[in-house]
Coordinates of C-alpha atoms in Angstrom, one line a residue:
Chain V
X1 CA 56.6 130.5 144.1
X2 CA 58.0 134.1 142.7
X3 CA 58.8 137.2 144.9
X4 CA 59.0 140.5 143.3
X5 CA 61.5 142.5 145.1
X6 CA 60.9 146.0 144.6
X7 CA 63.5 148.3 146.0
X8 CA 67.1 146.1 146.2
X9 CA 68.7 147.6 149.2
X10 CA 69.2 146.1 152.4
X11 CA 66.2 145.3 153.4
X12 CA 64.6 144.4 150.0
X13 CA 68.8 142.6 149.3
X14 CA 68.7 140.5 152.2
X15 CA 65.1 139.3 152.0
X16 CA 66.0 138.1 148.1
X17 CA 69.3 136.3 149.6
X18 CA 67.5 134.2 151.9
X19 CA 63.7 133.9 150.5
X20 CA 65.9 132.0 147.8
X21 CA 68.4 130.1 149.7
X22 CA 66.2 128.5 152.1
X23 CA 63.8 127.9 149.5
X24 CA 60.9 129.6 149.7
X25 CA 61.0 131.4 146.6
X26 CA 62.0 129.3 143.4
X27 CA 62.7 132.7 141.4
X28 CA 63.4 135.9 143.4
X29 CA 62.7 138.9 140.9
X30 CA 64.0 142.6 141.7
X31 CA 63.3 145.8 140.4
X32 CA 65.2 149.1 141.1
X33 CA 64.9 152.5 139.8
X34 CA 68.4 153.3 140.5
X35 CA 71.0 152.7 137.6
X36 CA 74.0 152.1 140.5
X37 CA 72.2 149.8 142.9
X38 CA 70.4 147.9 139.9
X39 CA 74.0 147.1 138.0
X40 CA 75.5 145.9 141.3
X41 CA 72.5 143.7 142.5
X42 CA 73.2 142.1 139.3
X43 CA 76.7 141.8 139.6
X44 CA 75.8 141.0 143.4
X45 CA 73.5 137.6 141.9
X46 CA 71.1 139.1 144.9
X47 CA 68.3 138.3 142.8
X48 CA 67.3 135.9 139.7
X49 CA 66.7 139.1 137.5
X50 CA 65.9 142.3 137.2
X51 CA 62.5 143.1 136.0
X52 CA 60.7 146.3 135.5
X53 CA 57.5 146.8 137.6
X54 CA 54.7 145.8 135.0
X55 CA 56.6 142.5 134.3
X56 CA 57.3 141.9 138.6
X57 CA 53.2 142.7 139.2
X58 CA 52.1 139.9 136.4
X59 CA 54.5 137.2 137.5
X60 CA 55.1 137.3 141.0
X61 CA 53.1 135.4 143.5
X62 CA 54.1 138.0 146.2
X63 CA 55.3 141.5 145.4
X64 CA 57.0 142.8 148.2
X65 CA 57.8 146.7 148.2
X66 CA 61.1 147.8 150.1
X67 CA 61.7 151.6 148.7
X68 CA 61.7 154.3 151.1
X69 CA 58.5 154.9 152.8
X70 CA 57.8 158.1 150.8
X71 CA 57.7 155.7 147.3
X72 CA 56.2 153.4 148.4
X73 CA 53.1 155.3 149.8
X74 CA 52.6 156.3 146.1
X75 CA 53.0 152.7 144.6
X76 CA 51.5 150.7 146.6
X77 CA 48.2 152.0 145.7
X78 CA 49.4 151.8 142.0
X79 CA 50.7 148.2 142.6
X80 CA 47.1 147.4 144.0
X81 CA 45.0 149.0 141.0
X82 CA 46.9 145.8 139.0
X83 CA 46.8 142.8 140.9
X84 CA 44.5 139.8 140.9
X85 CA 45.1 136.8 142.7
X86 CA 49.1 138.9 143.5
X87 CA 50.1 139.6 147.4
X88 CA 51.2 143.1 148.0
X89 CA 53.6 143.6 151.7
X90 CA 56.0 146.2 152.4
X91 CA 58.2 146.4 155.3
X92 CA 58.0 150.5 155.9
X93 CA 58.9 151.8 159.4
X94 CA 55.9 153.8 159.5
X95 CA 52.3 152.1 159.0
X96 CA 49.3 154.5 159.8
X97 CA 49.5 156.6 156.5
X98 CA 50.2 153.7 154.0
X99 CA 47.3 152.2 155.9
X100 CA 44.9 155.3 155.3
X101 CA 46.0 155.2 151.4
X102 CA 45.0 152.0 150.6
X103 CA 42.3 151.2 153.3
X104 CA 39.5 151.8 150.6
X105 CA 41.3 150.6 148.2
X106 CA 38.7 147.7 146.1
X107 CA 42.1 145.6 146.6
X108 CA 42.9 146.1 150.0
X109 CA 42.5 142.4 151.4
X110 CA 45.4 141.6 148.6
X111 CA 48.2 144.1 150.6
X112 CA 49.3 143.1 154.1
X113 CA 51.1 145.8 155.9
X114 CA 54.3 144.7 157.2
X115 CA 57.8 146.3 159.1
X116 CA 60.0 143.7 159.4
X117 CA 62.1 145.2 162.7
X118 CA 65.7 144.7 161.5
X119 CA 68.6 146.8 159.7
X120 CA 72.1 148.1 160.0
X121 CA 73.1 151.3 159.6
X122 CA 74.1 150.6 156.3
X123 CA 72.1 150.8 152.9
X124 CA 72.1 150.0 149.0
X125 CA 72.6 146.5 147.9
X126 CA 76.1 146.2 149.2
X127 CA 74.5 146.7 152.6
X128 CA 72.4 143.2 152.2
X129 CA 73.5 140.3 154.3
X130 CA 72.3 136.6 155.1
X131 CA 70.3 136.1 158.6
X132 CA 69.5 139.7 158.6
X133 CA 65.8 138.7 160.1
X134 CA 66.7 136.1 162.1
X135 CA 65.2 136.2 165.7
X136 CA 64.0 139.5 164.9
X137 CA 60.7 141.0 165.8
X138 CA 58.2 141.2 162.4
X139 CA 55.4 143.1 162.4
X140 CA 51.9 142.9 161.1
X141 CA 49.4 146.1 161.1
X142 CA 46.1 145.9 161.1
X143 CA 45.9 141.9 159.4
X144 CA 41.8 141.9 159.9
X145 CA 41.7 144.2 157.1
X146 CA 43.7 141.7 154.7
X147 CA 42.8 138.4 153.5
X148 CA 43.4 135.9 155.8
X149 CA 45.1 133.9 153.3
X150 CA 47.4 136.8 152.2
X151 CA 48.3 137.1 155.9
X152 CA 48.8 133.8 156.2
X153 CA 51.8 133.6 153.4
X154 CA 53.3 137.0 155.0
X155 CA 53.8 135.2 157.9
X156 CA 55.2 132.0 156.5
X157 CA 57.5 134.2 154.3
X158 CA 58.8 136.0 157.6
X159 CA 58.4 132.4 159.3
X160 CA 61.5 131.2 156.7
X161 CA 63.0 134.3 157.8
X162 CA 63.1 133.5 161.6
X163 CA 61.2 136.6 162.8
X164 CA 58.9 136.2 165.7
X165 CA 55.4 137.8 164.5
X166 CA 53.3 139.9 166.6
X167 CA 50.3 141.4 165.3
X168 CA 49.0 145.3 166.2
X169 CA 47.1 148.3 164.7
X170 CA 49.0 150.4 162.4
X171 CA 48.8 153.5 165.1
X172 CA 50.1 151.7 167.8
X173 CA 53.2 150.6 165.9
X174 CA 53.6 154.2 164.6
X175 CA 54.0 155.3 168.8
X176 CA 56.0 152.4 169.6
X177 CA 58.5 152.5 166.5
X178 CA 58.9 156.3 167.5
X179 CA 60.0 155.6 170.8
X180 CA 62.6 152.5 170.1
X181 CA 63.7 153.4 166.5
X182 CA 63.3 157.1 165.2
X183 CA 64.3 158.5 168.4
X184 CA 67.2 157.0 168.6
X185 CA 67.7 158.1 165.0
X186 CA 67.7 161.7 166.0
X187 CA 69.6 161.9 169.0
X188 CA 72.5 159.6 167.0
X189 CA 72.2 162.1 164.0
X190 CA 71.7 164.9 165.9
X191 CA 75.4 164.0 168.1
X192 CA 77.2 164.0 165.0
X193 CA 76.2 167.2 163.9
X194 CA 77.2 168.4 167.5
X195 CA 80.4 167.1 167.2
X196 CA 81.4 167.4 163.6
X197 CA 81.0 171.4 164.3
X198 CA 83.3 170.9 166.9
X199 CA 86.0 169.4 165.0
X200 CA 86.0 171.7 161.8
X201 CA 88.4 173.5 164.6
X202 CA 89.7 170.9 166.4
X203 CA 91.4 168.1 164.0
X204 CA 92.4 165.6 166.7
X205 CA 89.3 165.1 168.5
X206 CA 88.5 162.1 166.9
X207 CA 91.6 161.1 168.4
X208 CA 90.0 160.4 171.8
X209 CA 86.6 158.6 170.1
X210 CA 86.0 155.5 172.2
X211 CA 84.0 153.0 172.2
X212 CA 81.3 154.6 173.7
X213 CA 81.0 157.2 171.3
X214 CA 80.8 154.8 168.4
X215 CA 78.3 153.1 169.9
X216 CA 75.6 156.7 170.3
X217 CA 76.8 157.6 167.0
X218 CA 76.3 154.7 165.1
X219 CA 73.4 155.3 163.6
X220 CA 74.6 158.6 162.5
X221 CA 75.6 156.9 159.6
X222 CA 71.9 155.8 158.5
X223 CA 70.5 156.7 155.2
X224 CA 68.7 160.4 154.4
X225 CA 66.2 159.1 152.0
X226 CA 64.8 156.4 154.1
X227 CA 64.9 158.3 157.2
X228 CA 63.7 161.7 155.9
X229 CA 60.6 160.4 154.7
X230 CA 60.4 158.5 158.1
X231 CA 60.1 161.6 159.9
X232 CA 57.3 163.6 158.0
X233 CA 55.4 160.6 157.8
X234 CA 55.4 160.2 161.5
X235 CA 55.6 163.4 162.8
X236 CA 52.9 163.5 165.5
X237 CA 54.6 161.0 167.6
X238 CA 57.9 161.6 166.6
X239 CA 57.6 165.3 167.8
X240 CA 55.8 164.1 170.7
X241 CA 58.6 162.1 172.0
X242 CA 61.6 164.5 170.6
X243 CA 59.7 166.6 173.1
X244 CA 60.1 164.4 176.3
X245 CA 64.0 163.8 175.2
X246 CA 64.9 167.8 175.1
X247 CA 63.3 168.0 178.0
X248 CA 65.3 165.3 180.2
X249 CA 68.7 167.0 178.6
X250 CA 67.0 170.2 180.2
X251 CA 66.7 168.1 183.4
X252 CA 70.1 167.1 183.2
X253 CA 71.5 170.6 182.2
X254 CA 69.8 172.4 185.2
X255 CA 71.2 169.8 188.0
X256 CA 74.8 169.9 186.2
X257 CA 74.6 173.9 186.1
X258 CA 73.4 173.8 190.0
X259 CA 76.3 171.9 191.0
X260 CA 73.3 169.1 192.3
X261 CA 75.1 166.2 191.4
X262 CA 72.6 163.9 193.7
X263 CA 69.9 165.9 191.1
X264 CA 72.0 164.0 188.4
X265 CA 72.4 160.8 190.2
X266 CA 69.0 160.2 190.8
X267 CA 68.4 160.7 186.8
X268 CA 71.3 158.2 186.3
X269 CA 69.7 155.7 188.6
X270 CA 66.6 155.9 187.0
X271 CA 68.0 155.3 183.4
X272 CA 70.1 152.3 184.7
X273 CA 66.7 150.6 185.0
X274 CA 67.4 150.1 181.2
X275 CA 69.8 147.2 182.1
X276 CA 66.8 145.0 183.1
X277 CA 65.5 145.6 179.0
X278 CA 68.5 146.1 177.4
X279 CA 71.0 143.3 177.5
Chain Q
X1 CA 108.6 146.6 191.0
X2 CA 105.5 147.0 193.4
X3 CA 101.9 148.6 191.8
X4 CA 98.9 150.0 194.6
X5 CA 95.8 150.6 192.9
X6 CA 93.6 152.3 194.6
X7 CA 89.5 151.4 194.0
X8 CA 89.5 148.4 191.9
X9 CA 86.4 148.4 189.9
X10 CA 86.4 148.2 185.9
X11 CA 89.6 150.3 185.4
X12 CA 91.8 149.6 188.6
X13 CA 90.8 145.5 188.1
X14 CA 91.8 145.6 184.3
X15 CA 95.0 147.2 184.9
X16 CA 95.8 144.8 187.8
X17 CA 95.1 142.0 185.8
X18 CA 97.4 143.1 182.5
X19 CA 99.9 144.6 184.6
X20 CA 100.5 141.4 186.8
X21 CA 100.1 139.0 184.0
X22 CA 103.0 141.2 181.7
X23 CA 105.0 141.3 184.1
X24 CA 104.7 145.1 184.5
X25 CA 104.3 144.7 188.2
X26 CA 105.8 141.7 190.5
X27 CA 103.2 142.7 193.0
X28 CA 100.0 144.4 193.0
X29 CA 97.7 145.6 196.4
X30 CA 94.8 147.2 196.1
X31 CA 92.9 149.4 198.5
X32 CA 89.5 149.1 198.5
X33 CA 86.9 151.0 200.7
X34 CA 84.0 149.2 199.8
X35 CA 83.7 146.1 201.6
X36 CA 81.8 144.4 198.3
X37 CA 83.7 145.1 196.0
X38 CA 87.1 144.2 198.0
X39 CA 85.8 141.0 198.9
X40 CA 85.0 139.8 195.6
X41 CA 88.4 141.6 194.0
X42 CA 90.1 139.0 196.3
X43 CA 88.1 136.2 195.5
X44 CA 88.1 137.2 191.9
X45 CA 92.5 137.2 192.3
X46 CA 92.4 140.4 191.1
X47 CA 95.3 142.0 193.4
X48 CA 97.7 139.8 195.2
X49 CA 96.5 141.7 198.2
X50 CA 94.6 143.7 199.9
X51 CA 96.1 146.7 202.4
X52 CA 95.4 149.6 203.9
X53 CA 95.6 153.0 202.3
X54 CA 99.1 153.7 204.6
X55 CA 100.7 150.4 203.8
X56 CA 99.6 151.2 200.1
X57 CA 101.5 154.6 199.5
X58 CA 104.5 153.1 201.6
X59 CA 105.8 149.9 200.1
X60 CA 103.9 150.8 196.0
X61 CA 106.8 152.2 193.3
X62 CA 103.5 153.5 192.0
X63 CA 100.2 154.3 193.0
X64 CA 97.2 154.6 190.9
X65 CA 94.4 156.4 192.2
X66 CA 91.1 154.8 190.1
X67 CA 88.4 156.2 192.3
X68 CA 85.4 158.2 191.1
X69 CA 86.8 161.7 190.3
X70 CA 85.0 162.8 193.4
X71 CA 87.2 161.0 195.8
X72 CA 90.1 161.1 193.8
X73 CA 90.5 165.2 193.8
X74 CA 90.6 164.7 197.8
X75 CA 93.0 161.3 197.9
X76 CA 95.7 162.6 195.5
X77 CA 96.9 165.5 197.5
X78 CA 96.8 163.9 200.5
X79 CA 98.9 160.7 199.1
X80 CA 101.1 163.1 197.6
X81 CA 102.0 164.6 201.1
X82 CA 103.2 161.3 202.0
X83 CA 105.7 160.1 199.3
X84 CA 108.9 160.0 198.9
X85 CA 110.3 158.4 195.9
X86 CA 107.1 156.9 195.1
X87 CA 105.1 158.2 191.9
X88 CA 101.3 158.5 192.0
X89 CA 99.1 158.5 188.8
X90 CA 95.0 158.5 188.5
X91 CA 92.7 157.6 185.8
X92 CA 90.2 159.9 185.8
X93 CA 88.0 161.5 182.9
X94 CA 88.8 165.1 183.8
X95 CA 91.8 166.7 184.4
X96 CA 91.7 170.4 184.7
X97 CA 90.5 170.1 189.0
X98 CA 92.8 167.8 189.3
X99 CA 96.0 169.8 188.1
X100 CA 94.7 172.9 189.8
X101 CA 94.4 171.0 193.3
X102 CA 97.7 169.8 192.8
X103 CA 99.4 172.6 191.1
X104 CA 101.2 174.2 194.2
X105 CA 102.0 171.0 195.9
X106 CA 105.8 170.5 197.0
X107 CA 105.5 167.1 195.5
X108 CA 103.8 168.2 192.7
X109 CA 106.4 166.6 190.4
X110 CA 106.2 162.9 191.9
X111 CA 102.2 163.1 190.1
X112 CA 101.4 162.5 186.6
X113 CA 98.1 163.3 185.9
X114 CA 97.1 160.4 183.2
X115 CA 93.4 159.0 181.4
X116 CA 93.8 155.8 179.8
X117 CA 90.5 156.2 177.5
X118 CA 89.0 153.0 177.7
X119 CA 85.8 151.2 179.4
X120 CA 82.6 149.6 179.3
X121 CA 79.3 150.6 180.5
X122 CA 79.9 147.9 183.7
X123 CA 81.5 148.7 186.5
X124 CA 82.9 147.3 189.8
X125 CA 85.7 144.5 190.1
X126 CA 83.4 142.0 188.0
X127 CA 83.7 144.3 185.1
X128 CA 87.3 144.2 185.3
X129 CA 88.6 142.4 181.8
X130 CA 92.3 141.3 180.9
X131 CA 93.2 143.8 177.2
X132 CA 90.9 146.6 178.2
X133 CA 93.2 149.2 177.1
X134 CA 95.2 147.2 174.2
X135 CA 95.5 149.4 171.3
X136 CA 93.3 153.1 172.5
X137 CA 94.7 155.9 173.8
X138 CA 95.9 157.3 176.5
X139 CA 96.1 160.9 177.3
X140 CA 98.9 162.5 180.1
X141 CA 98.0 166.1 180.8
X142 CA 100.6 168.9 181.5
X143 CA 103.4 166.3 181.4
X144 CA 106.2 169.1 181.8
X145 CA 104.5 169.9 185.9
X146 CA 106.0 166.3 186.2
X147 CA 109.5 164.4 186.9
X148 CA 110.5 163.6 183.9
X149 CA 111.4 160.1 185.6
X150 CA 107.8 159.7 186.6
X151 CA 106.3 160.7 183.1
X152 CA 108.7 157.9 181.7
X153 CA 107.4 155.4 184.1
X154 CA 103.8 156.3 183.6
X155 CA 104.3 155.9 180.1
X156 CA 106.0 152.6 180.3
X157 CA 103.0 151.5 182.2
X158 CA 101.0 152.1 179.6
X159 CA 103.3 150.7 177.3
X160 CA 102.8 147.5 178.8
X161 CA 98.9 148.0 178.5
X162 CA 99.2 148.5 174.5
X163 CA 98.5 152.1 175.1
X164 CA 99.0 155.0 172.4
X165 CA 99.9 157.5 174.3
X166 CA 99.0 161.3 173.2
X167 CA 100.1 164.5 175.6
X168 CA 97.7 167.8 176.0
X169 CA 97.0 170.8 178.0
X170 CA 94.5 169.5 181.2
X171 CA 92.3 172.4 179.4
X172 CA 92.3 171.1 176.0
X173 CA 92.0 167.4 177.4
X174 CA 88.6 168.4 179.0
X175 CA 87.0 169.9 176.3
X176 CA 87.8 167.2 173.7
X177 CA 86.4 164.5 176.4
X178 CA 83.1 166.9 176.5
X179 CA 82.8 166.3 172.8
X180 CA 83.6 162.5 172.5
X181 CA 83.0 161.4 176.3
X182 CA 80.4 163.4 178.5
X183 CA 77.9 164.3 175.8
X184 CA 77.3 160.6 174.0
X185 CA 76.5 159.7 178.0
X186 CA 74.1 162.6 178.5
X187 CA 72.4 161.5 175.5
X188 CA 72.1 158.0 176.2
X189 CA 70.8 158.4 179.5
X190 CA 68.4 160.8 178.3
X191 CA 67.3 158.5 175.9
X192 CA 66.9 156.1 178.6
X193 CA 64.8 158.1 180.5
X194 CA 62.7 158.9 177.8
X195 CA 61.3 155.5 176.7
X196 CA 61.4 154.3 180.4
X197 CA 58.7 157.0 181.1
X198 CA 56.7 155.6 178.2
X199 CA 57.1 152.0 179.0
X200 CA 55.1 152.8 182.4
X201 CA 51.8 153.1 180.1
X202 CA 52.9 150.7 177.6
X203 CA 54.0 147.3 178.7
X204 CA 55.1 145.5 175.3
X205 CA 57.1 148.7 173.8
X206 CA 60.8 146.8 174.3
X207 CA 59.6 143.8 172.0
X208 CA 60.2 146.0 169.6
X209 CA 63.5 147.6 170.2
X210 CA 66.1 147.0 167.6
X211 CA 70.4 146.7 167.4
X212 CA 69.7 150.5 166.8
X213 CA 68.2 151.0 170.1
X214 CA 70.9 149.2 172.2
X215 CA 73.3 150.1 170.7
X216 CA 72.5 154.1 171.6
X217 CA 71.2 153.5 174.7
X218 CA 74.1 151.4 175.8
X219 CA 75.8 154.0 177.9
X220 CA 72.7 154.3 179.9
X221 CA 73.8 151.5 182.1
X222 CA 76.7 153.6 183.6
X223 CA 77.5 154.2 186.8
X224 CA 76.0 157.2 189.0
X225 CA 78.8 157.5 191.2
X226 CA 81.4 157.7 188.2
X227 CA 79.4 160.1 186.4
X228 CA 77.9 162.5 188.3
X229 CA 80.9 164.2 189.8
X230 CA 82.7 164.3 185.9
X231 CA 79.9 166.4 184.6
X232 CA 80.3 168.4 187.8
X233 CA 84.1 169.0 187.8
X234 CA 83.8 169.5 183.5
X235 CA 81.2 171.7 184.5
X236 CA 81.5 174.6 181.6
X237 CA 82.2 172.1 178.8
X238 CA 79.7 169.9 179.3
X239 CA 76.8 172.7 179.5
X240 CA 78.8 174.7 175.9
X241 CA 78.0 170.8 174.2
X242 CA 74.9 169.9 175.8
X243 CA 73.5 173.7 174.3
X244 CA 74.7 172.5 170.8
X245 CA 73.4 169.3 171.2
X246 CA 69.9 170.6 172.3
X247 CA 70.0 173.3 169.5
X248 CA 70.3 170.7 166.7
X249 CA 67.4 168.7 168.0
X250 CA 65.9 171.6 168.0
X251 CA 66.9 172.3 164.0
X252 CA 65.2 168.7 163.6
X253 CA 61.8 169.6 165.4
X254 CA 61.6 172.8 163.0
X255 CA 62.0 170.9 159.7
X256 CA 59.9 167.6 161.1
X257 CA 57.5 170.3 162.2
X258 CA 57.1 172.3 159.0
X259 CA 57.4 168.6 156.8
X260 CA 60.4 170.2 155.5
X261 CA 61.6 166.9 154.2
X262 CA 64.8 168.4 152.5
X263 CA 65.7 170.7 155.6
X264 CA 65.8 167.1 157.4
X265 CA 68.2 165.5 154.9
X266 CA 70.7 168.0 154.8
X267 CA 71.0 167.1 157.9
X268 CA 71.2 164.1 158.2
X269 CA 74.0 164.4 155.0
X270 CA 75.9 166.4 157.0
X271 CA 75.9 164.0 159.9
X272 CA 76.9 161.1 158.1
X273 CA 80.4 163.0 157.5
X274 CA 80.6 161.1 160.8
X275 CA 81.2 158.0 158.5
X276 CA 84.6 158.7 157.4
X277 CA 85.6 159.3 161.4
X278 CA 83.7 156.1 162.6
X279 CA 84.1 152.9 161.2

């Protein structure tokens, strides 16, 4: 079996490392736009060659597209126009607009829309690591409209990857992913900005940093063109929730400015309920 | 040498243990109101024993006061009307109430006002862990209202815990643990809050929460008790970051809003300047 890797950061980088090593792919073939990343995935040995897209479409069994979500809306259609017998997945964080695109698509049972739930905060090929997946939630939107079969080889591709699947419609993800992944996003990018402004004056802030601030601003870090695209591309719900967050930091800011510190102990309380989620 | 720790939960247990096992301390008592938490301190070994507040402040060569900041501004003065020789230190996350509730005191110079910043989101004496503080820092505020004997045996404490030690203004202390202490806990609860309220509707949404969503929402777990009376007492600071913080969510609803996918990565570009603060 061949998998075309299309886009050879982490996500696409990790899959290649471990589709290969544990043997599910006898050839793992890449292809990347970007001069950089393409030269060190090479260098890297993270896949069996480098390929450009016509060549990747003809002679991969699977073609798996890991670019931003804002590319791959565009070739994933393109991808479809040329495959026959080929599987098409992604692994995009947002599902209900690459759904719309291809859902009358006359290839549509070929592509099987996938979001594999794992990452750093890291990107590019350097970011790729070995067990990435494993024991990780992978997801599969809206699998009635594929091929069984094509389904079927997603999931023994994520299968070999140690991801538990669980299968939902594209909008439903979309609301879900915007409360446990692009929220968080925000509020970690949106803490950095807050705090970077404050430093320009104040050079030994960072002196105090603990623990806990790495920890909210870790994801701080997180890559522009992947999450840009994110955004737009989810907006409805992602504005929804940014919504409810600004207003429980107004709910925190009019206790604190009463003095009501049993106001602000009752909001603690109920966000400690996290510890029975949250490990 | 004879250490009282007053309120062993995460911070008084871990110094107990490290200053025991280095030999900082031949003996260390605790005081302990709640009867919980005492019990299991001696169970757990934490202290060598257990006395009353009197016997504490009579027979210690130092006390450290590691109550919520809440108790501690009303313990400190009256501990400091009853010492002699004895110097009294506390732990706690602001400083600038403290110092002005102490600032007149005739023993004013047996106190140094100290905040070893260090901690997990646990607390009580089973979150107490042995290397807490090795290698962070610890801040002593207005170090010249102190004995200069007192500041040096403070500081060896510390010392002995691995400590950096760095010395500031109460003032300046309180603003700089707004930026990189209160805030990153506002936001996490918040965050909390704001998928727990969706989870009400939506049973299966934590299946899909990723490293990225622990790791922000970690803080949520923190105590009430602890934090509720630090955002009151850093009252002004808190509110001045909490306004920033809420302003640049608010410059992320305006560009997701208007699909102003470029107004979104500038943003995000500047906030992964975080990246050469944060490792």
């Amino acid at each position: 079996m061949q998998v075309g890797v299309i886009g050879i950061g982490l996500i696409g980088g990790s899959m290649a490392i471990d589709l290969k090593k544990r043997k599910f792919a006898d050839r793992v073939v890449g292809v990347e736009s970007e001069q950089l990343h393409a030269a060190a995935a090479k260098e890297m040995g993270l896949v069996d060659d480098l390929v450009n897209l016509e060549d990747c479409i003809a002679e991969s069994d699977i073609i798996v597209v890991a670019t931003p979500v804002s590319a791959a809306i565009r070739l994933i259609p393109q991808i479809l126009d040329k495959v026959d017998k080929q599987i098409v997945t992604d692994v995009c964080s947002t599902k209900e607009k690459i759904n719309e695109m291809v859902h009358y698509h006359p290839n549509r049972k070929n592509f099987v829309a996938a979001h594999p739930m794992a990452g750093t905060e890291y990107s590019g090929p350097w970011a790729a690591l070995s067990g990435l997946f494993d024991g990780r939630a992978g997801i599969i939107c809206n699998a009635e409209d594929s091929d069984i079969r094509a389904v079927e080889l997603v999931k023994s591709m994520y299968d070999c990857l140690n991801m538990r699947m669980i299968y939902m419609r594209a909008a439903h993800h979309d609301v879900h992913t915007a409360y446990v992944s692009h929220i968080s996003h925000i509020s970690s990018f949106a803490l950095a900005l807050t705090v970077l402004e404050k430093e320009k004056n104040e050079k030994n802030i960072f002196d105090l940093a603990s623990g806990g601030f790495s920890s909210t601003v870790r994801l701080a870090k997180s890559n522009a063109d992947m999450w840009a695209p994110i955004f737009s591309q989810n907006k409805e719900n992602v504005l929804t929730v940014l919504d409810t967050y600004i207003e429980k930091l107004q709910e925190f800011k009019k206790h604190i400015s009463d003095y009501d510190e049993q106001g602000v102990r009752e909001l603690i309380y109920k966000a400690n309920k996290i510890k029975r989620i949250i490990r």
